[in-house]
PDB file of C-alpha atoms in Angstrom:
ATOM      1  CA  UNK O1241       0.000   0.000   0.000  1.00 37.00           C
ATOM      2  CA  UNK O1242       1.413   3.319  -0.762  1.00 37.00           C
ATOM      3  CA  UNK O1243       1.139   6.962  -1.157  1.00 37.00           C
ATOM      4  CA  UNK O1244       3.946   9.366  -2.084  1.00 33.00           C
ATOM      5  CA  UNK O1245       4.500  10.299   1.542  1.00 33.00           C
ATOM      6  CA  UNK O1246       8.266  10.692   1.694  1.00 33.00           C
ATOM      7  CA  UNK O1247       9.258  13.298  -0.876  1.00 34.00           C
ATOM      8  CA  UNK O1248       9.233  11.013  -3.908  1.00 33.00           C
ATOM      9  CA  UNK O1249       9.549   7.694  -2.087  1.00 35.00           C
ATOM     10  CA  UNK O1250       6.467   5.511  -1.980  1.00 34.00           C
ATOM     11  CA  UNK O1251       5.108   4.927   1.515  1.00 36.00           C
ATOM     12  CA  UNK O1252       4.796   1.384   2.795  1.00 38.00           C
ATOM     13  CA  UNK O1253       1.046   1.578   3.060  1.00 37.00           C
ATOM     14  CA  UNK O1254       0.992   2.400   6.766  1.00 38.00           C
ATOM     15  CA  UNK O1255      -2.290   3.899   7.794  1.00 39.00           C
ATOM     16  CA  UNK O1256      -0.679   6.835   9.495  1.00 40.00           C
ATOM     17  CA  UNK O1257       0.926   9.871   7.875  1.00 39.00           C
ATOM     18  CA  UNK O1258       3.966  11.905   8.812  1.00 38.00           C
ATOM     19  CA  UNK O1259       2.551  14.178  11.469  1.00 38.00           C
ATOM     20  CA  UNK O1260       4.857  15.161  14.271  1.00 39.00           C
ATOM     21  CA  UNK O1261       4.597  13.263  17.517  1.00 41.00           C
ATOM     22  CA  UNK O1262       6.263  10.846  19.854  1.00 44.00           C
ATOM     23  CA  UNK O1263       5.037   7.617  18.364  1.00 45.00           C
ATOM     24  CA  UNK O1264       1.951   7.479  20.567  1.00 49.00           C
ATOM     25  CA  UNK O1265      -1.689   7.383  19.585  1.00 48.00           C
ATOM     26  CA  UNK O1266      -1.857  11.077  18.604  1.00 46.00           C
ATOM     27  CA  UNK O1267       1.260  11.179  16.436  1.00 55.00           C
ATOM     28  CA  UNK O1268       3.109   8.736  14.218  1.00 55.00           C
ATOM     29  CA  UNK O1269       6.609   9.813  15.242  1.00 59.00           C
ATOM     30  CA  UNK O1270       7.515  11.378  11.889  1.00 55.00           C
ATOM     31  CA  UNK O1271       8.565  14.962  11.278  1.00 53.00           C
ATOM     32  CA  UNK O1272       6.712  17.012   8.694  1.00 48.00           C
ATOM     33  CA  UNK O1273       9.890  17.509   6.637  1.00 49.00           C
ATOM     34  CA  UNK O1274      13.460  16.366   6.907  1.00 54.00           C
ATOM     35  CA  UNK O1275      15.960  19.026   8.050  1.00 68.00           C
ATOM     36  CA  UNK O1276      19.564  19.223   9.185  1.00 77.00           C
ATOM     37  CA  UNK O1277      18.696  19.942  12.832  1.00 82.00           C
ATOM     38  CA  UNK O1278      16.589  16.785  13.069  1.00 83.00           C
ATOM     39  CA  UNK O1279      19.280  14.673  11.393  1.00 85.00           C
ATOM     40  CA  UNK O1280      21.885  16.041  13.797  1.00 88.00           C
ATOM     41  CA  UNK O1281      19.723  15.075  16.789  1.00 90.00           C
ATOM     42  CA  UNK O1282      19.126  11.619  15.320  1.00 91.00           C
ATOM     43  CA  UNK O1283      22.827  10.969  14.761  1.00 91.00           C
ATOM     44  CA  UNK O1284      23.540  12.150  18.320  1.00 92.00           C
ATOM     45  CA  UNK O1285      21.018   9.635  19.652  1.00 93.00           C
ATOM     46  CA  UNK O1286      22.664   6.858  17.626  1.00 94.00           C
ATOM     47  CA  UNK O1287      26.037   7.847  19.068  1.00 93.00           C
ATOM     48  CA  UNK O1288      24.677   7.782  22.630  1.00 94.00           C
ATOM     49  CA  UNK O1289      23.529   4.197  22.041  1.00 93.00           C
ATOM     50  CA  UNK O1290      26.847   3.282  20.361  1.00 92.00           C
ATOM     51  CA  UNK O1291      24.978   2.483  17.142  1.00 93.00           C
ATOM     52  CA  UNK O1292      25.621   3.266  13.495  1.00 90.00           C
ATOM     53  CA  UNK O1293      23.196   3.698  10.597  1.00 91.00           C
ATOM     54  CA  UNK O1294      24.389   0.389   9.157  1.00 91.00           C
ATOM     55  CA  UNK O1295      23.303  -1.452  12.318  1.00 92.00           C
ATOM     56  CA  UNK O1296      19.668  -0.298  11.972  1.00 93.00           C
ATOM     57  CA  UNK O1297      16.934  -2.002   9.945  1.00 91.00           C
ATOM     58  CA  UNK O1298      17.044  -0.582   6.430  1.00 90.00           C
ATOM     59  CA  UNK O1299      13.751   1.310   6.590  1.00 89.00           C
ATOM     60  CA  UNK O1300      14.619   2.940   9.934  1.00 91.00           C
ATOM     61  CA  UNK O1301      18.086   3.850   8.622  1.00 91.00           C
ATOM     62  CA  UNK O1302      16.432   5.452   5.585  1.00 89.00           C
ATOM     63  CA  UNK O1303      14.096   7.459   7.816  1.00 87.00           C
ATOM     64  CA  UNK O1304      17.108   8.692   9.821  1.00 89.00           C
ATOM     65  CA  UNK O1305      18.990   9.674   6.651  1.00 87.00           C
ATOM     66  CA  UNK O1306      15.991  11.640   5.405  1.00 84.00           C
ATOM     67  CA  UNK O1307      15.399  13.185   8.824  1.00 82.00           C
ATOM     68  CA  UNK O1308      11.714  12.238   8.836  1.00 80.00           C
ATOM     69  CA  UNK O1309      11.653  10.119  12.005  1.00 84.00           C
ATOM     70  CA  UNK O1310      11.313  11.956  15.305  1.00 86.00           C
ATOM     71  CA  UNK O1311      14.153  11.749  17.869  1.00 90.00           C
ATOM     72  CA  UNK O1312      11.641  10.418  20.432  1.00 91.00           C
ATOM     73  CA  UNK O1313      10.605   7.519  18.212  1.00 91.00           C
ATOM     74  CA  UNK O1314      14.194   6.572  17.362  1.00 93.00           C
ATOM     75  CA  UNK O1315      15.133   6.640  21.053  1.00 94.00           C
ATOM     76  CA  UNK O1316      12.149   4.465  21.922  1.00 93.00           C
ATOM     77  CA  UNK O1317      13.113   1.903  19.288  1.00 94.00           C
ATOM     78  CA  UNK O1318      16.726   1.726  20.441  1.00 95.00           C
ATOM     79  CA  UNK O1319      15.671   1.353  24.084  1.00 95.00           C
ATOM     80  CA  UNK O1320      13.160  -1.386  23.234  1.00 94.00           C
ATOM     81  CA  UNK O1321      15.699  -3.206  21.089  1.00 93.00           C
ATOM     82  CA  UNK O1322      17.881  -3.630  24.175  1.00 92.00           C
ATOM     83  CA  UNK O1323      15.019  -5.208  26.137  1.00 92.00           C
ATOM     84  CA  UNK O1324      13.552  -8.725  26.111  1.00 92.00           C
ATOM     85  CA  UNK O1325      11.405  -7.835  23.094  1.00 92.00           C
ATOM     86  CA  UNK O1326      14.324  -6.727  20.933  1.00 92.00           C
ATOM     87  CA  UNK O1327      14.574  -9.944  18.932  1.00 92.00           C
ATOM     88  CA  UNK O1328      10.897  -9.832  18.008  1.00 93.00           C
ATOM     89  CA  UNK O1329      11.203  -6.202  16.897  1.00 93.00           C
ATOM     90  CA  UNK O1330      14.076  -7.087  14.587  1.00 91.00           C
ATOM     91  CA  UNK O1331      12.431 -10.175  13.098  1.00 92.00           C
ATOM     92  CA  UNK O1332       8.788  -9.133  12.720  1.00 93.00           C
ATOM     93  CA  UNK O1333       8.277  -5.753  11.039  1.00 92.00           C
ATOM     94  CA  UNK O1334       4.431  -5.609  11.301  1.00 92.00           C
ATOM     95  CA  UNK O1335       4.731  -6.141  15.053  1.00 95.00           C
ATOM     96  CA  UNK O1336       7.537  -3.585  15.335  1.00 94.00           C
ATOM     97  CA  UNK O1337       5.576  -0.891  13.506  1.00 91.00           C
ATOM     98  CA  UNK O1338       2.528  -1.385  15.747  1.00 92.00           C
ATOM     99  CA  UNK O1339       4.614  -1.513  18.898  1.00 94.00           C
ATOM    100  CA  UNK O1340       6.299   1.790  18.043  1.00 92.00           C
ATOM    101  CA  UNK O1341       3.068   3.522  16.999  1.00 88.00           C
ATOM    102  CA  UNK O1342       1.305   2.871  20.308  1.00 89.00           C
ATOM    103  CA  UNK O1343       3.257   2.662  23.586  1.00 87.00           C
ATOM    104  CA  UNK O1344       0.318   0.757  25.101  1.00 89.00           C
ATOM    105  CA  UNK O1345       0.114  -1.855  22.326  1.00 93.00           C
ATOM    106  CA  UNK O1346       1.528  -4.727  24.399  1.00 94.00           C
ATOM    107  CA  UNK O1347      -0.562  -3.721  27.402  1.00 94.00           C
ATOM    108  CA  UNK O1348      -3.714  -3.800  25.285  1.00 94.00           C
ATOM    109  CA  UNK O1349      -2.830  -7.240  23.911  1.00 94.00           C
ATOM    110  CA  UNK O1350      -2.296  -8.609  27.427  1.00 94.00           C
ATOM    111  CA  UNK O1351      -5.481  -7.015  28.772  1.00 94.00           C
ATOM    112  CA  UNK O1352      -7.496  -8.260  25.809  1.00 93.00           C
ATOM    113  CA  UNK O1353      -6.271 -11.829  26.214  1.00 92.00           C
ATOM    114  CA  UNK O1354      -6.780 -11.978  29.985  1.00 91.00           C
ATOM    115  CA  UNK O1355     -10.084 -10.150  30.128  1.00 89.00           C
ATOM    116  CA  UNK O1356     -11.330 -11.492  26.806  1.00 82.00           C
ATOM    117  CA  UNK O1357     -10.895 -15.142  27.670  1.00 82.00           C
ATOM    118  CA  UNK O1358     -11.943 -14.609  31.297  1.00 81.00           C
ATOM    119  CA  UNK O1359     -15.164 -12.800  30.443  1.00 77.00           C
ATOM    120  CA  UNK O1360     -15.840 -15.260  27.625  1.00 75.00           C
ATOM    121  CA  UNK O1361     -15.719 -18.114  30.123  1.00 81.00           C
ATOM    122  CA  UNK O1362     -17.955 -16.195  32.540  1.00 80.00           C
ATOM    123  CA  UNK O1363     -20.426 -15.547  29.739  1.00 73.00           C
ATOM    124  CA  UNK O1364     -20.419 -19.221  28.795  1.00 76.00           C
ATOM    125  CA  UNK O1365     -21.306 -20.129  32.391  1.00 83.00           C
ATOM    126  CA  UNK O1366     -24.072 -17.518  32.633  1.00 81.00           C
ATOM    127  CA  UNK O1367     -25.742 -18.317  29.316  1.00 74.00           C
ATOM    128  CA  UNK O1368     -25.295 -22.105  29.261  1.00 75.00           C
ATOM    129  CA  UNK O1369     -25.996 -22.627  32.962  1.00 77.00           C
ATOM    130  CA  UNK O1370     -26.279 -26.277  34.005  1.00 76.00           C
ATOM    131  CA  UNK O1371     -25.809 -27.381  30.387  1.00 75.00           C
ATOM    132  CA  UNK O1372     -22.193 -26.258  30.307  1.00 78.00           C
ATOM    133  CA  UNK O1373     -20.774 -29.716  31.075  1.00 77.00           C
ATOM    134  CA  UNK O1374     -22.786 -31.313  28.293  1.00 75.00           C
ATOM    135  CA  UNK O1375     -21.662 -28.556  25.943  1.00 76.00           C
ATOM    136  CA  UNK O1376     -18.012 -28.490  26.989  1.00 80.00           C
ATOM    137  CA  UNK O1377     -16.802 -29.181  23.453  1.00 78.00           C
ATOM    138  CA  UNK O1378     -18.390 -25.939  22.302  1.00 78.00           C
ATOM    139  CA  UNK O1379     -16.978 -24.059  25.281  1.00 82.00           C
ATOM    140  CA  UNK O1380     -13.452 -25.398  24.708  1.00 82.00           C
ATOM    141  CA  UNK O1381     -13.451 -24.621  20.985  1.00 80.00           C
ATOM    142  CA  UNK O1382     -14.765 -21.091  21.646  1.00 78.00           C
ATOM    143  CA  UNK O1383     -11.943 -20.455  24.140  1.00 83.00           C
ATOM    144  CA  UNK O1384      -9.189 -21.956  21.974  1.00 82.00           C
ATOM    145  CA  UNK O1385     -10.156 -19.968  18.904  1.00 83.00           C
ATOM    146  CA  UNK O1386     -10.867 -16.976  21.127  1.00 82.00           C
ATOM    147  CA  UNK O1387      -7.205 -16.746  22.120  1.00 87.00           C
ATOM    148  CA  UNK O1388      -6.290 -15.989  18.506  1.00 86.00           C
ATOM    149  CA  UNK O1389      -9.332 -13.802  17.917  1.00 88.00           C
ATOM    150  CA  UNK O1390      -8.638 -11.677  21.020  1.00 90.00           C
ATOM    151  CA  UNK O1391      -5.209 -10.782  19.653  1.00 91.00           C
ATOM    152  CA  UNK O1392      -6.780 -10.005  16.267  1.00 92.00           C
ATOM    153  CA  UNK O1393      -9.192  -7.570  17.911  1.00 92.00           C
ATOM    154  CA  UNK O1394      -6.241  -5.378  18.917  1.00 94.00           C
ATOM    155  CA  UNK O1395      -3.993  -6.111  15.934  1.00 94.00           C
ATOM    156  CA  UNK O1396      -6.435  -5.160  13.168  1.00 94.00           C
ATOM    157  CA  UNK O1397      -7.218  -1.678  14.531  1.00 94.00           C
ATOM    158  CA  UNK O1398      -3.717  -0.906  15.826  1.00 92.00           C
ATOM    159  CA  UNK O1399      -1.968   2.060  14.145  1.00 88.00           C
ATOM    160  CA  UNK O1400       1.373   1.510  12.441  1.00 84.00           C
ATOM    161  CA  UNK O1401       4.413   3.729  11.988  1.00 83.00           C
ATOM    162  CA  UNK O1402       4.756   4.288   8.203  1.00 76.00           C
ATOM    163  CA  UNK O1403       8.493   3.926   7.677  1.00 79.00           C
ATOM    164  CA  UNK O1404       9.737   4.807   4.162  1.00 73.00           C
ATOM    165  CA  UNK O1405       9.307   2.080   1.582  1.00 69.00           C
ATOM    166  CA  UNK O1406      12.444   0.359   0.306  1.00 62.00           C
ATOM    167  CA  UNK O1407      10.836  -0.343  -3.073  1.00 59.00           C
ATOM    168  CA  UNK O1408       9.455   1.822  -5.880  1.00 60.00           C
ATOM    169  CA  UNK O1409       6.514  -0.423  -6.789  1.00 60.00           C
ATOM    170  CA  UNK O1410       3.692   1.596  -8.411  1.00 60.00           C
ATOM    171  CA  UNK O1411       0.317   1.276  -6.710  1.00 67.00           C
ATOM    172  CA  UNK O1412      -3.217   1.397  -8.060  1.00 74.00           C
ATOM    173  CA  UNK O1413      -5.682   4.085  -7.047  1.00 80.00           C
ATOM    174  CA  UNK O1414      -7.534   1.631  -4.807  1.00 83.00           C
ATOM    175  CA  UNK O1415      -4.342   0.598  -3.003  1.00 80.00           C
ATOM    176  CA  UNK O1416      -3.387   4.236  -2.474  1.00 81.00           C
ATOM    177  CA  UNK O1417      -6.869   4.993  -1.133  1.00 86.00           C
ATOM    178  CA  UNK O1418      -6.759   2.050   1.277  1.00 85.00           C
ATOM    179  CA  UNK O1419      -3.288   3.141   2.385  1.00 81.00           C
ATOM    180  CA  UNK O1420      -4.641   6.600   3.196  1.00 84.00           C
ATOM    181  CA  UNK O1421      -7.273   5.303   5.628  1.00 89.00           C
ATOM    182  CA  UNK O1422      -6.977   5.735   9.401  1.00 89.00           C
ATOM    183  CA  UNK O1423      -6.406   2.587  11.431  1.00 89.00           C
ATOM    184  CA  UNK O1424      -9.898   2.995  12.902  1.00 91.00           C
ATOM    185  CA  UNK O1425     -12.659   5.504  12.242  1.00 93.00           C
ATOM    186  CA  UNK O1426     -11.877   7.593  15.348  1.00 92.00           C
ATOM    187  CA  UNK O1427      -8.124   7.906  14.842  1.00 87.00           C
ATOM    188  CA  UNK O1428      -6.923  11.478  15.433  1.00 82.00           C
ATOM    189  CA  UNK O1429      -5.592  13.444  12.488  1.00 80.00           C
ATOM    190  CA  UNK O1430      -2.021  14.723  12.712  1.00 69.00           C
ATOM    191  CA  UNK O1431      -0.519  18.007  11.536  1.00 59.00           C
ATOM    192  CA  UNK O1432       0.461  16.534   8.171  1.00 54.00           C
ATOM    193  CA  UNK O1433      -2.319  13.964   7.761  1.00 69.00           C
ATOM    194  CA  UNK O1434      -5.992  14.888   7.875  1.00 83.00           C
ATOM    195  CA  UNK O1435      -8.718  12.271   7.655  1.00 88.00           C
ATOM    196  CA  UNK O1436     -12.023  13.284   6.122  1.00 92.00           C
ATOM    197  CA  UNK O1437     -15.422  11.747   6.783  1.00 94.00           C
ATOM    198  CA  UNK O1438     -15.229   9.530   3.686  1.00 94.00           C
ATOM    199  CA  UNK O1439     -11.935   8.030   4.830  1.00 93.00           C
ATOM    200  CA  UNK O1440     -13.329   7.385   8.308  1.00 94.00           C
ATOM    201  CA  UNK O1441     -16.433   5.656   6.938  1.00 95.00           C
ATOM    202  CA  UNK O1442     -14.295   3.639   4.521  1.00 95.00           C
ATOM    203  CA  UNK O1443     -11.999   2.657   7.393  1.00 95.00           C
ATOM    204  CA  UNK O1444     -14.984   1.316   9.336  1.00 95.00           C
ATOM    205  CA  UNK O1445     -16.022  -0.956   6.464  1.00 95.00           C
ATOM    206  CA  UNK O1446     -12.456  -1.903   5.503  1.00 94.00           C
ATOM    207  CA  UNK O1447     -11.731  -3.051   9.058  1.00 94.00           C
ATOM    208  CA  UNK O1448     -15.131  -4.748   9.134  1.00 95.00           C
ATOM    209  CA  UNK O1449     -14.168  -6.790   6.065  1.00 95.00           C
ATOM    210  CA  UNK O1450     -10.897  -7.814   7.742  1.00 95.00           C
ATOM    211  CA  UNK O1451     -12.790  -8.780  10.892  1.00 95.00           C
ATOM    212  CA  UNK O1452     -15.267 -10.794   8.816  1.00 95.00           C
ATOM    213  CA  UNK O1453     -12.485 -12.722   7.056  1.00 95.00           C
ATOM    214  CA  UNK O1454     -10.827 -13.377  10.421  1.00 93.00           C
ATOM    215  CA  UNK O1455     -14.144 -14.619  11.792  1.00 90.00           C
ATOM    216  CA  UNK O1456     -14.718 -16.837   8.761  1.00 92.00           C
ATOM    217  CA  UNK O1457     -11.325 -18.497   9.188  1.00 91.00           C
ATOM    218  CA  UNK O1458     -11.843 -18.792  12.939  1.00 85.00           C
ATOM    219  CA  UNK O1459     -15.194 -20.429  12.329  1.00 82.00           C
ATOM    220  CA  UNK O1460     -13.641 -23.115  10.151  1.00 88.00           C
ATOM    221  CA  UNK O1461     -10.927 -23.819  12.734  1.00 86.00           C
ATOM    222  CA  UNK O1462     -13.323 -23.641  15.694  1.00 81.00           C
ATOM    223  CA  UNK O1463     -15.846 -26.000  14.122  1.00 79.00           C
ATOM    224  CA  UNK O1464     -13.058 -28.441  13.303  1.00 85.00           C
ATOM    225  CA  UNK O1465     -11.897 -28.337  16.942  1.00 84.00           C
ATOM    226  CA  UNK O1466     -15.461 -29.009  18.145  1.00 81.00           C
ATOM    227  CA  UNK O1467     -15.753 -32.054  15.880  1.00 83.00           C
ATOM    228  CA  UNK O1468     -12.320 -33.272  17.011  1.00 87.00           C
ATOM    229  CA  UNK O1469     -13.086 -32.912  20.738  1.00 84.00           C
ATOM    230  CA  UNK O1470     -16.399 -34.741  20.432  1.00 84.00           C
ATOM    231  CA  UNK O1471     -14.719 -37.519  18.480  1.00 85.00           C
ATOM    232  CA  UNK O1472     -11.956 -37.771  21.117  1.00 85.00           C
ATOM    233  CA  UNK O1473     -14.552 -37.918  23.901  1.00 82.00           C
ATOM    234  CA  UNK O1474     -16.363 -40.763  22.162  1.00 81.00           C
ATOM    235  CA  UNK O1475     -13.120 -42.623  21.428  1.00 85.00           C
ATOM    236  CA  UNK O1476     -11.230 -42.289  24.702  1.00 83.00           C
ATOM    237  CA  UNK O1477     -13.658 -41.293  27.464  1.00 80.00           C
ATOM    238  CA  UNK O1478     -17.216 -42.301  26.733  1.00 80.00           C
ATOM    239  CA  UNK O1479     -17.902 -44.555  23.730  1.00 82.00           C
ATOM    240  CA  UNK O1480     -21.663 -44.206  24.328  1.00 77.00           C
ATOM    241  CA  UNK O1481     -21.624 -40.413  24.442  1.00 77.00           C
ATOM    242  CA  UNK O1482     -23.913 -38.652  21.995  1.00 76.00           C
ATOM    243  CA  UNK O1483     -24.168 -34.860  21.731  1.00 73.00           C
ATOM    244  CA  UNK O1484     -27.456 -33.452  23.055  1.00 68.00           C
ATOM    245  CA  UNK O1485     -27.885 -31.497  19.849  1.00 65.00           C
ATOM    246  CA  UNK O1486     -26.673 -31.756  16.241  1.00 69.00           C
ATOM    247  CA  UNK O1487     -23.089 -30.862  15.487  1.00 71.00           C
ATOM    248  CA  UNK O1488     -22.712 -27.407  13.917  1.00 70.00           C
ATOM    249  CA  UNK O1489     -22.414 -27.381  10.120  1.00 81.00           C
ATOM    250  CA  UNK O1490     -18.987 -26.145   9.052  1.00 83.00           C
ATOM    251  CA  UNK O1491     -20.059 -23.669   6.358  1.00 87.00           C
ATOM    252  CA  UNK O1492     -22.990 -22.173   8.260  1.00 86.00           C
ATOM    253  CA  UNK O1493     -21.006 -21.947  11.493  1.00 80.00           C
ATOM    254  CA  UNK O1494     -18.076 -20.239   9.772  1.00 87.00           C
ATOM    255  CA  UNK O1495     -20.377 -17.750   8.066  1.00 91.00           C
ATOM    256  CA  UNK O1496     -21.934 -17.090  11.460  1.00 89.00           C
ATOM    257  CA  UNK O1497     -18.507 -16.279  12.891  1.00 86.00           C
ATOM    258  CA  UNK O1498     -17.831 -13.934   9.981  1.00 91.00           C
ATOM    259  CA  UNK O1499     -21.180 -12.162  10.411  1.00 93.00           C
ATOM    260  CA  UNK O1500     -20.654 -11.765  14.152  1.00 92.00           C
ATOM    261  CA  UNK O1501     -17.195 -10.283  13.670  1.00 92.00           C
ATOM    262  CA  UNK O1502     -18.503  -7.885  11.025  1.00 94.00           C
ATOM    263  CA  UNK O1503     -21.676  -6.743  12.775  1.00 93.00           C
ATOM    264  CA  UNK O1504     -20.783  -6.923  16.465  1.00 93.00           C
ATOM    265  CA  UNK O1505     -17.012  -7.088  17.010  1.00 93.00           C
ATOM    266  CA  UNK O1506     -16.061  -4.449  14.449  1.00 95.00           C
ATOM    267  CA  UNK O1507     -18.637  -1.972  15.749  1.00 95.00           C
ATOM    268  CA  UNK O1508     -17.825  -2.536  19.423  1.00 95.00           C
ATOM    269  CA  UNK O1509     -14.051  -2.340  19.001  1.00 95.00           C
ATOM    270  CA  UNK O1510     -14.199   0.729  16.765  1.00 95.00           C
ATOM    271  CA  UNK O1511     -16.046   2.589  19.527  1.00 95.00           C
ATOM    272  CA  UNK O1512     -13.697   1.120  22.131  1.00 95.00           C
ATOM    273  CA  UNK O1513     -10.670   2.492  20.274  1.00 93.00           C
ATOM    274  CA  UNK O1514     -12.350   5.892  20.125  1.00 93.00           C
ATOM    275  CA  UNK O1515     -13.044   5.886  23.854  1.00 94.00           C
ATOM    276  CA  UNK O1516      -9.485   4.800  24.671  1.00 93.00           C
ATOM    277  CA  UNK O1517      -8.114   7.562  22.448  1.00 91.00           C
ATOM    278  CA  UNK O1518     -10.277  10.094  24.297  1.00 93.00           C
ATOM    279  CA  UNK O1519      -9.158   8.763  27.676  1.00 93.00           C
ATOM    280  CA  UNK O1520      -5.480   8.817  26.704  1.00 89.00           C
ATOM    281  CA  UNK O1521      -5.608  12.358  25.302  1.00 89.00           C
ATOM    282  CA  UNK O1522      -7.554  13.682  28.300  1.00 92.00           C
ATOM    283  CA  UNK O1523      -5.447  11.991  30.984  1.00 92.00           C
ATOM    284  CA  UNK O1524      -2.025  11.816  29.342  1.00 87.00           C
ATOM    285  CA  UNK O1525      -0.192  12.697  32.563  1.00 88.00           C
ATOM    286  CA  UNK O1526      -2.069  10.091  34.627  1.00 92.00           C
ATOM    287  CA  UNK O1527      -1.060   6.840  32.980  1.00 90.00           C
ATOM    288  CA  UNK O1528      -2.064   4.659  35.944  1.00 93.00           C
ATOM    289  CA  UNK O1529      -5.622   5.963  35.647  1.00 95.00           C
ATOM    290  CA  UNK O1530      -5.520   5.527  31.867  1.00 93.00           C
ATOM    291  CA  UNK O1531      -4.587   1.867  32.245  1.00 93.00           C
ATOM    292  CA  UNK O1532      -7.314   1.317  34.836  1.00 95.00           C
ATOM    293  CA  UNK O1533      -9.903   2.810  32.481  1.00 95.00           C
ATOM    294  CA  UNK O1534      -8.621   0.721  29.568  1.00 93.00           C
ATOM    295  CA  UNK O1535      -9.043  -2.414  31.681  1.00 94.00           C
ATOM    296  CA  UNK O1536     -12.552  -1.337  32.728  1.00 94.00           C
ATOM    297  CA  UNK O1537     -13.656  -0.487  29.191  1.00 94.00           C
ATOM    298  CA  UNK O1538     -12.331  -3.735  27.752  1.00 92.00           C
ATOM    299  CA  UNK O1539     -13.886  -5.752  30.568  1.00 90.00           C
ATOM    300  CA  UNK O1540     -17.338  -4.326  29.868  1.00 89.00           C
ATOM    301  CA  UNK O1541     -16.934  -4.656  26.119  1.00 91.00           C
ATOM    302  CA  UNK O1542     -15.817  -8.268  26.265  1.00 83.00           C
ATOM    303  CA  UNK O1543     -18.420  -9.422  28.732  1.00 83.00           C
ATOM    304  CA  UNK O1544     -21.190  -7.945  26.591  1.00 86.00           C
ATOM    305  CA  UNK O1545     -19.602  -9.394  23.468  1.00 85.00           C
ATOM    306  CA  UNK O1546     -19.382 -12.868  25.001  1.00 79.00           C
ATOM    307  CA  UNK O1547     -23.076 -12.894  25.908  1.00 83.00           C
ATOM    308  CA  UNK O1548     -23.981 -11.448  22.519  1.00 88.00           C
ATOM    309  CA  UNK O1549     -21.963 -14.149  20.730  1.00 83.00           C
ATOM    310  CA  UNK O1550     -23.880 -17.027  22.297  1.00 81.00           C
ATOM    311  CA  UNK O1551     -27.237 -15.309  21.855  1.00 87.00           C
ATOM    312  CA  UNK O1552     -26.431 -14.513  18.213  1.00 90.00           C
ATOM    313  CA  UNK O1553     -25.451 -18.099  17.432  1.00 85.00           C
ATOM    314  CA  UNK O1554     -28.547 -19.454  19.144  1.00 85.00           C
ATOM    315  CA  UNK O1555     -30.668 -16.963  17.197  1.00 87.00           C
ATOM    316  CA  UNK O1556     -29.079 -18.340  14.009  1.00 85.00           C
ATOM    317  CA  UNK O1557     -29.910 -21.856  15.216  1.00 81.00           C
ATOM    318  CA  UNK O1558     -26.244 -22.862  15.291  1.00 76.00           C
ATOM    319  CA  UNK O1559     -26.006 -23.472  19.044  1.00 68.00           C
ATOM    320  CA  UNK O1560     -29.346 -24.657  20.327  1.00 62.00           C
ATOM    321  CA  UNK O1561     -29.787 -25.505  23.985  1.00 56.00           C
ATOM    322  CA  UNK O1562     -30.418 -29.120  24.953  1.00 47.00           C
ATOM    323  CA  UNK O1563     -34.089 -28.312  25.586  1.00 48.00           C
ATOM    324  CA  UNK O1564     -34.416 -27.098  21.981  1.00 50.00           C
ATOM    325  CA  UNK O1565     -32.514 -30.016  20.508  1.00 43.00           C
TER     326      UNK O1565
END
């Protein structure tokens, strides 16, 4: 994905422009234009870390040469590279670009996994009630697939730092348009990158499509796990066991997952990102309170989503209760 965002060099398709900032949610860590003062500061930071341009990843080195990366973002990368996560930053560029764009990215992943799977289990208990032991295969498959899906909830809407592209591949108008979209419909504009209402609406539906495809794939995997667990139960634990209701059809169940991700998950998480952005910008100096509110917002969102998931699938007739079977 592209866009001529770097003075003649095609952008890498990152959804964030070059507005000034520190690499947090309100700025992508790129200066509006390269200049000698910025390059001098960047080289001084490299010297303080005993690093050379040649030791940096090529796209970061190019950003330093052009003076378009902020000193704060470069310092944050070099500090993180020395930590336990340094190897992952060097090996996995999509992760690195998200990690640098949002200082709370890892925190959000951890919160989403812990709260997401915890509230999902609580919702399973509330909705299924005494039937939960007879429906354990469904519960287990939901939780296994949910671990991947919870990470996807954060990953899909996470902003990325748009480092300069190392290639000169021409892009179509559609690719350039998609590359110009915000990461989510509430993302704040920066000094050099303004999002209009059309881009925000398009971002909502673009992310919704990605969520739907993720849900479709998760549905296929989750249904396969359900079939496998029931088969294992019959083979190794209880040869006479018969499910209280018909096994879910693979195609219909997968389409149900896709529809739920499109209609429910995308909408809920878009608004969640907007609320978290508002909280972070309003309470920037009180990070402990910001993290508490993030935990609270994600707890409420996930609990409601877990209940909604079961009710939606039962409404579709894909997870009937034993009394309905």
